[in-house]
Short mmCIF file of C-alpha atoms and ligand atoms in Angstrom, two decimals:
data_model
loop_
_atom_site.label_atom_id
_atom_site.label_comp_id
_atom_site.label_asym_id
_atom_site.label_seq_id
_atom_site.Cartn_x
_atom_site.Cartn_y
_atom_site.Cartn_z
CA UNK A 1 16.34 -13.31 -13.36
CA UNK A 2 17.22 -11.47 -16.56
CA UNK A 3 20.11 -8.98 -16.19
CA UNK A 4 19.05 -5.33 -16.82
CA UNK A 5 21.71 -3.16 -18.48
CA UNK A 6 22.31 0.06 -16.50
CA UNK A 7 22.13 1.97 -19.78
CA UNK A 8 18.45 1.06 -20.15
CA UNK A 9 16.39 4.29 -19.96
CA UNK A 10 14.04 2.71 -17.43
CA UNK A 11 16.76 0.88 -15.47
CA UNK A 12 15.63 2.04 -11.99
CA UNK A 13 12.00 1.26 -12.67
CA UNK A 14 12.75 -2.20 -14.06
CA UNK A 15 15.08 -2.99 -11.16
CA UNK A 16 12.35 -1.98 -8.72
CA UNK A 17 9.86 -4.29 -10.45
CA UNK A 18 12.30 -7.17 -10.27
CA UNK A 19 12.87 -6.60 -6.57
CA UNK A 20 9.12 -6.67 -5.91
CA UNK A 21 8.68 -9.84 -8.02
CA UNK A 22 11.55 -11.44 -6.12
CA UNK A 23 9.91 -10.40 -2.84
CA UNK A 24 6.71 -12.19 -3.85
CA UNK A 25 8.64 -15.32 -4.84
CA UNK A 26 10.44 -15.37 -1.46
CA UNK A 27 7.18 -14.99 0.49
CA UNK A 28 8.13 -11.50 1.71
CA UNK A 29 5.82 -9.33 -0.38
CA UNK A 30 2.09 -9.97 -0.72
CA UNK A 31 0.56 -10.27 -4.19
CA UNK A 32 -1.32 -7.06 -3.34
CA UNK A 33 2.10 -5.49 -3.05
CA UNK A 34 2.44 -5.82 -6.83
CA UNK A 35 -0.69 -3.72 -7.26
CA UNK A 36 0.52 -1.15 -4.75
CA UNK A 37 3.81 -0.89 -6.65
CA UNK A 38 1.97 -0.29 -9.94
CA UNK A 39 -0.09 2.43 -8.31
CA UNK A 40 3.06 4.07 -6.97
CA UNK A 41 4.84 3.84 -10.32
CA UNK A 42 2.12 5.87 -12.02
CA UNK A 43 2.70 8.75 -9.60
CA UNK A 44 6.47 8.40 -9.88
CA UNK A 45 6.20 8.59 -13.65
CA UNK A 46 4.35 11.92 -13.34
CA UNK A 47 6.93 13.20 -10.84
CA UNK A 48 9.64 12.55 -13.44
CA UNK A 49 11.05 9.68 -11.34
CA UNK A 50 13.09 12.15 -9.32
CA UNK A 51 13.13 13.69 -5.86
CA UNK A 52 11.32 17.01 -6.19
CA UNK A 53 12.56 19.91 -3.97
CA UNK A 54 9.59 19.71 -1.57
CA UNK A 55 10.28 15.97 -1.04
CA UNK A 56 13.91 16.74 -0.27
CA UNK A 57 12.84 19.34 2.31
CA UNK A 58 10.46 16.77 3.80
CA UNK A 59 13.28 14.21 3.94
CA UNK A 60 15.42 16.72 5.87
CA UNK A 61 12.56 17.49 8.28
CA UNK A 62 12.04 13.72 8.70
CA UNK A 63 15.71 13.28 9.58
CA UNK A 64 15.55 16.12 12.12
CA UNK A 65 12.35 14.69 13.62
CA UNK A 66 13.95 11.24 13.96
CA UNK A 67 17.09 12.68 15.58
CA UNK A 68 14.95 14.60 18.08
CA UNK A 69 12.83 11.56 18.95
CA UNK A 70 13.08 9.71 22.27
CA UNK A 71 12.08 6.44 20.62
CA UNK A 72 11.93 6.40 16.81
CA UNK A 73 10.74 3.27 14.97
CA UNK A 74 10.85 2.42 11.27
CA UNK A 75 7.88 0.26 10.29
CA UNK A 76 8.56 -2.29 7.55
CA UNK A 77 6.00 -4.06 5.36
CA UNK A 78 6.42 -6.52 2.50
CA UNK A 79 7.10 -3.90 -0.18
CA UNK A 80 9.62 -2.00 1.94
CA UNK A 81 11.46 -5.22 2.84
CA UNK A 82 11.73 -6.20 -0.82
CA UNK A 83 12.77 -2.76 -2.10
CA UNK A 84 15.07 -1.26 0.54
CA UNK A 85 16.12 -3.80 3.20
CA UNK A 86 19.75 -2.64 3.58
CA UNK A 87 18.75 1.02 3.29
CA UNK A 88 16.26 0.62 6.17
CA UNK A 89 19.04 -0.85 8.32
CA UNK A 90 21.25 2.17 7.44
CA UNK A 91 18.44 4.58 8.31
CA UNK A 92 17.85 2.89 11.67
CA UNK A 93 21.56 3.04 12.42
CA UNK A 94 21.87 6.73 11.46
CA UNK A 95 18.92 7.77 13.62
CA UNK A 96 19.02 5.28 16.50
CA UNK A 97 15.64 3.89 15.44
CA UNK A 98 14.20 0.44 16.05
CA UNK A 99 12.97 -1.63 13.10
CA UNK A 100 9.55 -3.25 13.40
CA UNK A 101 7.77 -5.49 10.91
CA UNK A 102 4.13 -4.44 10.68
CA UNK A 103 1.94 -6.00 8.02
CA UNK A 104 -1.42 -5.26 6.47
CA UNK A 105 -1.79 -8.91 5.38
CA UNK A 106 -0.17 -10.44 8.45
CA UNK A 107 0.80 -14.12 8.51
CA UNK A 108 3.36 -15.79 10.78
CA UNK A 109 5.29 -17.03 7.70
CA UNK A 110 5.62 -13.55 6.18
CA UNK A 111 6.57 -11.99 9.53
CA UNK A 112 9.41 -14.51 9.94
CA UNK A 113 10.54 -14.29 6.31
CA UNK A 114 10.76 -10.48 6.50
CA UNK A 115 12.55 -10.48 9.87
CA UNK A 116 15.09 -13.03 8.49
CA UNK A 117 15.55 -10.97 5.30
CA UNK A 118 16.27 -7.82 7.35
CA UNK A 119 18.76 -9.71 9.53
CA UNK A 120 20.51 -10.94 6.38
CA UNK A 121 20.87 -7.25 5.46
CA UNK A 122 22.49 -6.36 8.78
CA UNK A 123 19.61 -5.71 11.20
CA UNK A 124 20.58 -6.73 14.72
CA UNK A 125 17.15 -6.63 16.25
CA UNK A 126 13.83 -6.81 14.46
CA UNK A 127 10.65 -6.13 16.41
CA UNK A 128 7.06 -6.94 15.54
CA UNK A 129 6.88 -10.64 16.29
CA UNK A 130 5.85 -10.29 19.95
CA UNK A 131 2.71 -8.31 19.09
CA UNK A 132 1.76 -7.64 22.71
CA UNK A 133 0.09 -4.26 22.08
CA UNK A 134 -2.65 -2.95 19.79
CA UNK A 135 -3.27 0.28 17.86
CA UNK A 136 -6.73 1.36 19.03
CA UNK A 137 -9.54 1.59 16.47
CA UNK A 138 -8.35 -1.10 14.04
CA UNK A 139 -9.40 -4.69 13.52
CA UNK A 140 -7.28 -7.37 15.19
CA UNK A 141 -4.52 -8.38 12.72
CA UNK A 142 -3.71 -4.91 11.39
CA UNK A 143 -3.59 -3.46 14.90
CA UNK A 144 -0.80 -5.72 16.21
CA UNK A 145 2.40 -4.00 17.37
CA UNK A 146 5.13 -4.61 19.94
CA UNK A 147 4.60 -2.80 23.26
CA UNK A 148 8.30 -1.88 23.40
CA UNK A 149 8.39 -0.99 19.66
CA UNK A 150 5.70 0.99 17.82
CA UNK A 151 3.59 0.80 20.99
CA UNK A 152 6.15 2.90 22.86
CA UNK A 153 7.42 5.04 19.93
CA UNK A 154 7.05 8.81 19.75
CA UNK A 155 8.06 9.06 16.06
CA UNK A 156 7.20 6.33 13.52
CA UNK A 157 8.29 6.09 9.89
CA UNK A 158 5.48 4.40 7.96
CA UNK A 159 6.31 3.88 4.29
CA UNK A 160 3.62 2.73 1.82
CA UNK A 161 1.06 2.47 4.57
CA UNK A 162 -2.59 1.57 4.37
CA UNK A 163 -4.64 4.77 4.99
CA UNK A 164 -6.73 3.40 7.87
CA UNK A 165 -3.74 2.37 9.88
CA UNK A 166 -1.84 5.58 9.19
CA UNK A 167 -4.84 7.54 10.48
CA UNK A 168 -5.24 5.27 13.54
CA UNK A 169 -1.55 5.55 14.37
CA UNK A 170 -1.62 9.35 14.03
CA UNK A 171 -4.68 9.42 16.31
CA UNK A 172 -2.59 7.87 19.11
CA UNK A 173 -0.56 11.10 19.15
CA UNK A 174 2.58 9.63 17.59
CA UNK A 175 4.41 11.76 15.04
CA UNK A 176 4.22 10.05 11.65
CA UNK A 177 6.72 10.30 8.85
CA UNK A 178 5.00 8.84 5.78
CA UNK A 179 6.71 7.90 2.53
CA UNK A 180 4.07 7.68 -0.20
CA UNK A 181 4.11 8.67 -3.85
CA UNK A 182 0.47 9.76 -3.73
CA UNK A 183 0.28 13.18 -2.01
CA UNK A 184 -3.50 12.81 -1.64
CA UNK A 185 -3.47 9.34 -0.04
CA UNK A 186 -4.95 9.22 3.45
CA UNK A 187 -1.53 8.19 4.76
CA UNK A 188 0.19 11.24 3.29
CA UNK A 189 -2.65 13.41 4.60
CA UNK A 190 -2.30 11.97 8.13
CA UNK A 191 1.45 12.56 8.24
CA UNK A 192 3.25 15.23 10.23
CA UNK A 193 6.01 14.81 7.64
CA UNK A 194 4.82 13.52 4.23
CA UNK A 195 7.73 12.50 2.00
CA UNK A 196 6.20 12.25 -1.49
CA UNK A 197 8.93 10.27 -3.18
CA UNK A 198 9.77 6.73 -4.22
CA UNK A 199 10.90 4.70 -1.21
CA UNK A 200 13.93 3.69 -3.26
CA UNK A 201 15.13 7.31 -3.24
CA UNK A 202 13.48 8.54 -0.03
CA UNK A 203 15.02 6.19 2.53
CA UNK A 204 18.67 6.80 1.49
CA UNK A 205 17.89 10.52 1.26
CA UNK A 206 16.56 10.71 4.84
CA UNK A 207 19.63 8.75 5.99
CA UNK A 208 21.93 11.17 4.15
CA UNK A 209 20.26 14.14 5.84
CA UNK A 210 20.46 12.41 9.23
CA UNK A 211 24.20 11.87 8.80
CA UNK A 212 24.66 15.52 7.78
CA UNK A 213 22.65 16.67 10.81
CA UNK A 214 24.38 14.33 13.27
CA UNK A 215 26.29 17.23 14.88
CA UNK A 216 23.35 19.66 14.95
CA UNK A 217 22.07 21.05 18.26
CA UNK A 218 18.58 20.36 19.55
CA UNK A 219 17.65 24.00 18.75
CA UNK A 220 18.85 23.60 15.16
CA UNK A 221 16.88 20.37 14.73
CA UNK A 222 13.79 21.95 16.28
CA UNK A 223 14.10 24.89 13.90
CA UNK A 224 14.18 22.54 10.87
CA UNK A 225 11.07 20.72 12.13
CA UNK A 226 9.34 24.02 13.03
CA UNK A 227 9.97 25.57 9.62
CA UNK A 228 8.70 22.55 7.71
CA UNK A 229 5.19 23.06 6.32
CA UNK A 230 3.47 19.71 5.65
CA UNK A 231 0.53 21.27 3.78
CA UNK A 232 2.86 23.23 1.51
CA UNK A 233 4.85 20.03 0.80
CA UNK A 234 1.66 18.12 -0.11
CA UNK A 235 0.45 21.00 -2.30
CA UNK A 236 3.81 21.24 -4.12
CA UNK A 237 3.79 17.48 -4.74
CA UNK A 238 0.20 17.53 -5.98
CA UNK A 239 1.07 20.36 -8.39
CA UNK A 240 4.10 18.43 -9.67
CA UNK A 241 1.93 15.34 -10.27
CA UNK A 242 -0.83 17.32 -12.00
CA UNK A 243 1.68 19.12 -14.21
CA UNK A 244 3.67 15.93 -14.84
CA UNK A 245 4.42 14.95 -18.39
CA UNK A 246 3.31 11.65 -19.88
CA UNK A 247 6.57 10.90 -21.61
CA UNK A 248 9.01 8.15 -20.79
O1 LIG B 301 3.11 -6.10 3.15
P1 LIG B 301 1.74 -5.73 3.65
O2 LIG B 301 0.88 -6.93 3.91
O3 LIG B 301 1.78 -4.84 4.87
O4 LIG B 301 0.97 -4.90 2.49
C1 LIG B 301 1.56 -3.71 1.98
C2 LIG B 301 0.70 -3.01 0.91
C3 LIG B 301 1.56 -1.94 0.27
C4 LIG B 301 0.25 -4.05 -0.12
C5 LIG B 301 -0.54 -2.40 1.60
O5 LIG B 301 -0.13 -1.53 2.63
C6 LIG B 301 -1.43 -1.67 0.61
O6 LIG B 301 -2.34 -2.24 0.01
O7 LIG B 301 -1.12 -0.40 0.42
P2 LIG B 301 -1.97 0.60 -0.55
O8 LIG B 301 -3.27 0.92 0.12
O9 LIG B 301 -1.97 0.09 -1.96
O10 LIG B 301 -1.10 1.89 -0.48
C7 LIG B 301 0.22 1.91 -0.92
C8 LIG B 301 0.61 3.38 -1.17
O11 LIG B 301 2.01 3.39 -1.41
C9 LIG B 301 -0.06 3.99 -2.42
O12 LIG B 301 -0.49 5.31 -2.12
C10 LIG B 301 1.07 4.03 -3.47
O13 LIG B 301 0.98 5.16 -4.31
C11 LIG B 301 2.31 4.11 -2.59
N1 LIG B 301 3.50 3.47 -3.20
C12 LIG B 301 3.57 2.32 -3.91
N2 LIG B 301 4.83 2.03 -4.27
C13 LIG B 301 5.61 3.01 -3.74
C14 LIG B 301 4.76 3.94 -3.06
N3 LIG B 301 5.24 5.01 -2.41
C15 LIG B 301 6.59 5.19 -2.43
N4 LIG B 301 7.45 4.35 -3.07
C16 LIG B 301 7.01 3.26 -3.74
N5 LIG B 301 7.87 2.44 -4.36
#
């Protein structure tokens, strides 16, 4: 793979593309993941490729929500595994969350390749391969979860999720933290905490907030969650996208 100089004005964006390409070559990311990445990039471009203040507030609320949870789970698909494998392991460690592979285009080969990739990045346990529970209201393959993972979770982080599944998961009463660059996607709309930011920035940011909040009391964490306004965060992100400049 060609080396990208850090001085390149689009360094982050090019690095992200290379990671996704590499994910496809390793059998981790689906070819549809390339399209999803392109869709996300367009929104990121309009956001100025930075974490806007409302996304930072959402990341803090997400961290508080995860620290308050009885059983938090971070769901990982092919794009997430390619882009932020080590960062997901850090997030799980900082919040006591389980990691579960959950795919839109599920195959046994991709499930194993992603679980191995996460283990290579430090994950001790990766759930998702047992698939002994189902999310109600979805067709067979997309509904598969582990009974002692997402099936039992009270708070689930679902980055870059398909809208149907995000809605079905929210309908089970679980609290959803969604990371999605499109504030109007059905996933972002279904979320209790929508983090409208690139996963590359969002996951380390939630981890940073979780580490900062590690000593906070339950009341303090509940106050952060209670003060967070998901509709206001989506509206602020939509405004930022609509007012975004088309310059690189
Ligand atoms: O690995 P699989 O089989 O589970 O498939 C995963 C994809 C992402 C292919 C699948 O879930 C899918 O098709 O997703 P969608 O419906 O294209 O939705 C992806 C959403 O993520 C879109 O709203 C994008 O704007 C957003 N997105 C894409 N890249 C990023 C992103 N959000 C944050 N960070 C990104 N890097």
